[in-house]
Amino acid sequence: MDAELLELQQQFESAQQAKSSVRLSERNVVELVHKLQELHFLDSDILHTVTGKEYITRDHLRHEIEAEIRKSGRVSLIDLSDAVGVDLYHVESQAQAVVVGDPGLAIVNGEIISDSYWDSAAEEIDEKLQECSQIALAELAAQLRVGSELVVSVVEPRLGKIIKGRLEGGQLYTPAYVSRICAMVRGAARGITVPTNLATVWNSLQQLLQDTDGANGVSVEGAFFQSQFNGLVKEGEVLGSLRAGVQWTPAVFAHAQRASVDSFFSQNSYISYDVLQKLAIPQPKQYLQSRYPEGIALDGVFVHPSMVEMLDAAIEDAIEHGNWIDSLSVLPTYVGPQDVSKILSLCPSVQREIKAAKAIVMGESCIFSNSYVKAMFDRVEKDMDTLSLSSLASQGQPIDLCSAHESKGRPAAASFSEMKEISDEGGSRKFVSEKSSKKKRGKSAKSGPTEDDTDNYESLPTKVKKNQRKSKDTNSLDASDMKSGSKKGLDKTKEDSLNIISEEWIAQRILALAPDLGDLGVEPEDPHALIRHLSNHLRPMLLDSWKKKRNTVLLENSERRRRLLDNLQKQLDEAVLDIQLYEKALDLFEDDPATSVILHKHLLKTMATPVVDKLISTLVIDNKLKNGVEVGENESPETASLSSADRISLSKSLPGSLSVKAQAVLDALEGKVVDTFMIALRAMTEESGLLLKKLDKKLERTLLHSYRKDLTAQVSSETDAVALLPKIVALLYLQFYNKALQAPGRAISAAASRLKNKLPDSTYKVLMDYHAATVTLLALQSAATGDEEDCTSDRILSKKEFLESKMPELKGLVLTSRSS
Amino acid sequence: MEGWDPSTKSSLTQIPLLSTRAGPRDGAQWTQRLKEEYRSLIAYTSMNKSNDNDWFRISAANPEGTRWTGSCWYVHNLRRYEFQLQFDIPVTYPATAPEIELPQLDGKTHKMYRGGKICLTVHFKPLWAKNCPRFGIAHALCLGLAPWLAAEVPVLVDSGMIKHKDDEASSAAAES
């Protein structure tokens, strides 16, 4: 048996002998304690833990609380109640008691916090602040899990002691950081030369900070920049003005602004608001008015009074010299139309001249002196003459006019010449038939072209008018019955011509006369506005004068028509009477048809043709006058000698029924019977309102008498042997038949033979001999026109001599027979 | 270990385990084993005492420590029933569990072999075999006898097979 085993045996023995501990159940214990309390063996205020397994006295609880606080300096009541295991209610009441008993403690939001805790927290904050140079209070509050207000209340008293920094807008900064930011702000503010919104500057600074500090860079609030900036401004480290708290205008910018405005304004004596807008001056008008009180503020520009003076002088000059001026050309381009009128209203001379009716303002900016307008009016009026007349000439063809004035934008000279050409063309087209007829007549045709050359752009109708004026004394007929008709025509044409003098036309004329006007449009989209204004101004006056002129022309025309028709009537009377007279003589030859035909033809050719020519051409002129056309005065109707083709064309130009009648007359003229011609002629004259006188006995006698006298005088003075014979024959007819005979050479023998039984034989013989000699002479003459050496010339000479020897005999025959 | 009540289980885990595999015939090895047996018994006893759950007294009846005698008791209806306890260490120990005898109850219950050896539960034998040689006397008492007493004594008392010694005295007095 070893000792150890024995030992163990004894140990086991003693273990078995040891008294076993007695155990009470919890319930029993609780009841026991309760019993003890009932029996007042214990203090009444015994607390128990939340688990209910422990009893605790208040003093102990307080001790425990104090111990907990001492641990960290800050304890939440809820945590405390967990840690102590006592109901929150008791913990709170005891904590209250603890805090009241210790001034270094405070209950904040259910937490007990000691001053020492704050001190240590402040130290931590300071440490962190020195590290980061900037901390947001909100961040701190979140970190400490307290309200930011509390943080502020804690941090503020410790600033400068524990925390070496500065509190600004909810942020803590170290002085070094503050000075750095300050330096940045100063640099930025000094670098700014144009007005800037500070917020954008702060943003860029923030960006810069973040870039330099890297990802862990602290963010700086704009407010901090702003406060630094405000400080700098207050200290005068940066110069400028702050508007609305954010808009910073540096002093250097304001200075530059002012300098540039000053220099521009002093150099140009005007400045546009646009320029100021570009210089970022928000209210240019007020700015300028406050800076330059003497200046004049217009709608778009600000001008110095000297500008007005200059304009005034220019206008005065223009008015004095009877010219015009566009104020816009004098003023700078910035000056708009509405401003121009304003400036003009400020010009003393303009006001004075307008008041004195010496100048007219047109198109807002242009000033015309009255003398200039007057000159323009005169010239346009002159042009208008050509227009009005040519327009009358070309009634129903206004296209010609339009084309004539189409030459708008050409240079003046070119447009002049072209216009002249065109109008000449138009004119000549209209007068082509007339002209050709004139040439045939050969008299006045020359004057037309020459005048055309000399007269520059007084185009054709004008000279026609002149011509007509010359001819007015030659043509005159009573035309009182035609007046009413011409009046009607006048009214009608007046209406037309009112339209013809349109604004466009006037504008074109003005443009042609003064092309410089066209270049200066007031409104760029309408370069001819100025001209339009001017033409508007001129038009009423032009219309007035045109009407006046037109009336005089029409009056003149009617006067001339009257005279023309008078004249025509007179001539017609004479001629027709003559024809009738001669016609009677033709009755003698009715038994001899061959001779009769010859005689008829001769009569129609010699007597009727001039009558018809005269009638037709006069009627044509009359017709033109009636329509208001100026007719050349050199177209003297008595000179007319027309071919049959001319006659037909002229007669066709006559109005309707008259034309038909005229053609009938012409047909009759080509015929062989005088009677039919007379009938046709009568019809035509009736149609044209003229009278044909009938031949009565008395009139016939006087006519015959005068004819005979005339013839006798002719015979007695006649020296040409050949020409004597018809006259002798005519005189003999007059003596024996008392009829006036017009006989061509071919009919002489027939006519002479008819006198056989009337004359004494000797006389008859003499006549017949003479006749035979004349015939042979004429035959010889007609055959001899080739060779001089022929003996015919000798024979002609001898025949002539024979005839001439016979002449006195023949003359004596006639003259004696008449006297007997 | 399921099937054991929680208090048994907790006390079982607190009993120190043994390590020496030796029977009564192994000489010094057996002495070593015996020491371990004592240690575990001391631990178990002190544990029972501290838990106010002391229920047996045993001691070695011979110096070799192969025969043990003592007593055990059980409290039922506030009465303490005490029985004599004895067992031998078998030669095949520790492979074979010791057979605990309660001679006073021999013939009083059928859950018992002849000679008063208690009939251990079906759970005990495999558990012992599994934990050989770590289980010792203390484990046999804890896992074998204690549950048996808790199961059988109330039945025996209620059936009147056993009587409290006070009742026996009174009944004897009444008989006398």
PDB file of N, CA and C in Angstrom, chain A residues 1-2 4-5 8-9 11-23, chain B residues 31 34-35 38-39 41-42 45 49-52 54 56-60 63:
ATOM      1  N   MET A   1       0.872  -1.199   0.000  1.00  0.00           N
ATOM      2  CA  MET A   1       0.000   0.000   0.000  1.00  0.00           C
ATOM      3  C   MET A   1       0.898   1.234   0.000  1.00  0.00           C
ATOM      4  N   ASP A   2       0.865   1.956  -0.987  1.00  0.00           N
ATOM      5  CA  ASP A   2       1.729   3.158  -0.933  1.00  0.00           C
ATOM      6  C   ASP A   2       0.990   4.306  -0.270  1.00  0.00           C
ATOM      7  N   GLU A   4       0.414   7.213  -1.105  1.00  0.00           N
ATOM      8  CA  GLU A   4      -0.516   8.030  -1.904  1.00  0.00           C
ATOM      9  C   GLU A   4      -1.907   7.439  -1.885  1.00  0.00           C
ATOM     10  N   LEU A   5      -1.914   6.147  -2.033  1.00  0.00           N
ATOM     11  CA  LEU A   5      -3.223   5.477  -2.018  1.00  0.00           C
ATOM     12  C   LEU A   5      -3.926   5.698  -0.687  1.00  0.00           C
ATOM     13  N   LEU A   8      -5.229   9.087  -0.526  1.00  0.00           N
ATOM     14  CA  LEU A   8      -6.458   9.179  -1.291  1.00  0.00           C
ATOM     15  C   LEU A   8      -7.623   8.580  -0.544  1.00  0.00           C
ATOM     16  N   GLN A   9      -7.341   7.476   0.102  1.00  0.00           N
ATOM     17  CA  GLN A   9      -8.411   6.846   0.897  1.00  0.00           C
ATOM     18  C   GLN A   9      -8.928   7.796   1.961  1.00  0.00           C
ATOM     19  N   GLN A  11      -8.533  10.958   2.018  1.00  0.00           N
ATOM     20  CA  GLN A  11      -9.200  12.122   1.383  1.00  0.00           C
ATOM     21  C   GLN A  11     -10.631  11.787   1.028  1.00  0.00           C
ATOM     22  N   PHE A  12     -10.764  10.625   0.452  1.00  0.00           N
ATOM     23  CA  PHE A  12     -12.109  10.194   0.072  1.00  0.00           C
ATOM     24  C   PHE A  12     -13.000  10.080   1.305  1.00  0.00           C
ATOM     25  N   GLU A  13     -12.401   9.590   2.351  1.00  0.00           N
ATOM     26  CA  GLU A  13     -13.145   9.450   3.615  1.00  0.00           C
ATOM     27  C   GLU A  13     -13.628  10.808   4.100  1.00  0.00           C
ATOM     28  N   SER A  14     -12.621  11.701   4.114  1.00  0.00           N
ATOM     29  CA  SER A  14     -12.991  13.029   4.626  1.00  0.00           C
ATOM     30  C   SER A  14     -14.001  13.709   3.720  1.00  0.00           C
ATOM     31  N   ALA A  15     -13.812  13.468   2.439  1.00  0.00           N
ATOM     32  CA  ALA A  15     -14.787  14.045   1.509  1.00  0.00           C
ATOM     33  C   ALA A  15     -16.179  13.516   1.776  1.00  0.00           C
ATOM     34  N   GLN A  16     -16.224  12.280   2.113  1.00  0.00           N
ATOM     35  CA  GLN A  16     -17.547  11.727   2.398  1.00  0.00           C
ATOM     36  C   GLN A  16     -18.099  12.223   3.709  1.00  0.00           C
ATOM     37  N   GLN A  17     -17.132  12.518   4.620  1.00  0.00           N
ATOM     38  CA  GLN A  17     -17.587  12.976   5.930  1.00  0.00           C
ATOM     39  C   GLN A  17     -17.950  14.460   5.914  1.00  0.00           C
ATOM     40  N   ALA A  18     -17.431  15.188   4.952  1.00  0.00           N
ATOM     41  CA  ALA A  18     -17.673  16.641   4.936  1.00  0.00           C
ATOM     42  C   ALA A  18     -19.169  16.932   4.845  1.00  0.00           C
ATOM     43  N   LYS A  19     -19.500  18.104   5.461  1.00  0.00           N
ATOM     44  CA  LYS A  19     -20.920  18.456   5.503  1.00  0.00           C
ATOM     45  C   LYS A  19     -21.355  18.959   4.130  1.00  0.00           C
ATOM     46  N   SER A  20     -22.377  18.457   3.668  1.00  0.00           N
ATOM     47  CA  SER A  20     -22.826  18.902   2.335  1.00  0.00           C
ATOM     48  C   SER A  20     -23.530  20.250   2.458  1.00  0.00           C
ATOM     49  N   SER A  21     -23.274  21.123   1.509  1.00  0.00           N
ATOM     50  CA  SER A  21     -23.877  22.482   1.560  1.00  0.00           C
ATOM     51  C   SER A  21     -25.386  22.377   1.356  1.00  0.00           C
ATOM     52  N   VAL A  22     -26.015  23.403   1.972  1.00  0.00           N
ATOM     53  CA  VAL A  22     -27.468  23.393   1.896  1.00  0.00           C
ATOM     54  C   VAL A  22     -27.906  24.386   0.800  1.00  0.00           C
ATOM     55  N   ARG A  23     -28.799  24.000   0.015  1.00  0.00           N
ATOM     56  CA  ARG A  23     -29.222  24.920  -1.064  1.00  0.00           C
ATOM     57  C   ARG A  23     -30.677  25.256  -0.949  1.00  0.00           C
TER      58      ARG A  23
ATOM     59  N   THR B  31      -2.805  -0.722  -8.650  1.00  0.00           N
ATOM     60  CA  THR B  31      -2.678   0.341  -7.642  1.00  0.00           C
ATOM     61  C   THR B  31      -2.884   1.702  -8.313  1.00  0.00           C
ATOM     62  N   LEU B  34      -6.364   2.109  -9.012  1.00  0.00           N
ATOM     63  CA  LEU B  34      -7.115   2.352  -7.771  1.00  0.00           C
ATOM     64  C   LEU B  34      -7.015   3.808  -7.343  1.00  0.00           C
ATOM     65  N   LYS B  35      -5.823   4.374  -7.563  1.00  0.00           N
ATOM     66  CA  LYS B  35      -5.652   5.791  -7.216  1.00  0.00           C
ATOM     67  C   LYS B  35      -6.594   6.673  -8.066  1.00  0.00           C
ATOM     68  N   TYR B  38     -10.024   6.406  -6.743  1.00  0.00           N
ATOM     69  CA  TYR B  38     -10.234   7.279  -5.571  1.00  0.00           C
ATOM     70  C   TYR B  38     -10.431   8.732  -5.988  1.00  0.00           C
ATOM     71  N   ARG B  39      -9.590   9.189  -6.913  1.00  0.00           N
ATOM     72  CA  ARG B  39      -9.662  10.599  -7.313  1.00  0.00           C
ATOM     73  C   ARG B  39     -11.024  10.943  -7.924  1.00  0.00           C
ATOM     74  N   LEU B  41     -13.705   9.278  -7.401  1.00  0.00           N
ATOM     75  CA  LEU B  41     -14.740   9.179  -6.354  1.00  0.00           C
ATOM     76  C   LEU B  41     -14.747  10.441  -5.506  1.00  0.00           C
ATOM     77  N   ILE B  42     -13.548  10.978  -5.170  1.00  0.00           N
ATOM     78  CA  ILE B  42     -13.479  12.198  -4.363  1.00  0.00           C
ATOM     79  C   ILE B  42     -14.176  13.346  -5.105  1.00  0.00           C
ATOM     80  N   THR B  45     -17.909  12.786  -5.097  1.00  0.00           N
ATOM     81  CA  THR B  45     -18.498  13.005  -3.777  1.00  0.00           C
ATOM     82  C   THR B  45     -18.565  14.490  -3.463  1.00  0.00           C
ATOM     83  N   LYS B  49     -21.763  16.802  -2.773  1.00  0.00           N
ATOM     84  CA  LYS B  49     -21.937  17.582  -1.534  1.00  0.00           C
ATOM     85  C   LYS B  49     -22.232  19.042  -1.863  1.00  0.00           C
ATOM     86  N   SER B  50     -21.446  19.578  -2.783  1.00  0.00           N
ATOM     87  CA  SER B  50     -21.649  20.991  -3.084  1.00  0.00           C
ATOM     88  C   SER B  50     -23.023  21.220  -3.694  1.00  0.00           C
ATOM     89  N   ASN B  51     -23.552  20.243  -4.364  1.00  0.00           N
ATOM     90  CA  ASN B  51     -24.891  20.394  -4.961  1.00  0.00           C
ATOM     91  C   ASN B  51     -25.998  19.965  -4.015  1.00  0.00           C
ATOM     92  N   ASP B  52     -25.616  19.700  -2.815  1.00  0.00           N
ATOM     93  CA  ASP B  52     -26.598  19.225  -1.812  1.00  0.00           C
ATOM     94  C   ASP B  52     -27.291  17.972  -2.310  1.00  0.00           C
ATOM     95  N   ASP B  54     -25.851  14.597  -1.784  1.00  0.00           N
ATOM     96  CA  ASP B  54     -25.059  13.458  -1.272  1.00  0.00           C
ATOM     97  C   ASP B  54     -25.968  12.279  -1.055  1.00  0.00           C
ATOM     98  N   PHE B  56     -24.576   8.604  -1.032  1.00  0.00           N
ATOM     99  CA  PHE B  56     -23.977   7.271  -0.708  1.00  0.00           C
ATOM    100  C   PHE B  56     -22.723   7.442   0.154  1.00  0.00           C
ATOM    101  N   ARG B  57     -22.365   6.310   0.798  1.00  0.00           N
ATOM    102  CA  ARG B  57     -21.077   6.212   1.504  1.00  0.00           C
ATOM    103  C   ARG B  57     -20.482   4.873   1.138  1.00  0.00           C
ATOM    104  N   ILE B  58     -19.266   4.912   0.571  1.00  0.00           N
ATOM    105  CA  ILE B  58     -18.612   3.613   0.339  1.00  0.00           C
ATOM    106  C   ILE B  58     -17.177   3.692   0.826  1.00  0.00           C
ATOM    107  N   SER B  59     -16.662   2.495   1.062  1.00  0.00           N
ATOM    108  CA  SER B  59     -15.229   2.409   1.375  1.00  0.00           C
ATOM    109  C   SER B  59     -14.740   1.016   0.989  1.00  0.00           C
ATOM    110  N   ALA B  60     -13.405   0.924   0.748  1.00  0.00           N
ATOM    111  CA  ALA B  60     -12.855  -0.376   0.363  1.00  0.00           C
ATOM    112  C   ALA B  60     -12.850  -1.304   1.572  1.00  0.00           C
ATOM    113  N   PRO B  63      -7.659  -4.408   1.685  1.00  0.00           N
ATOM    114  CA  PRO B  63      -6.559  -3.516   1.306  1.00  0.00           C
ATOM    115  C   PRO B  63      -6.330  -3.486  -0.213  1.00  0.00           C
TER     116      PRO B  63
END
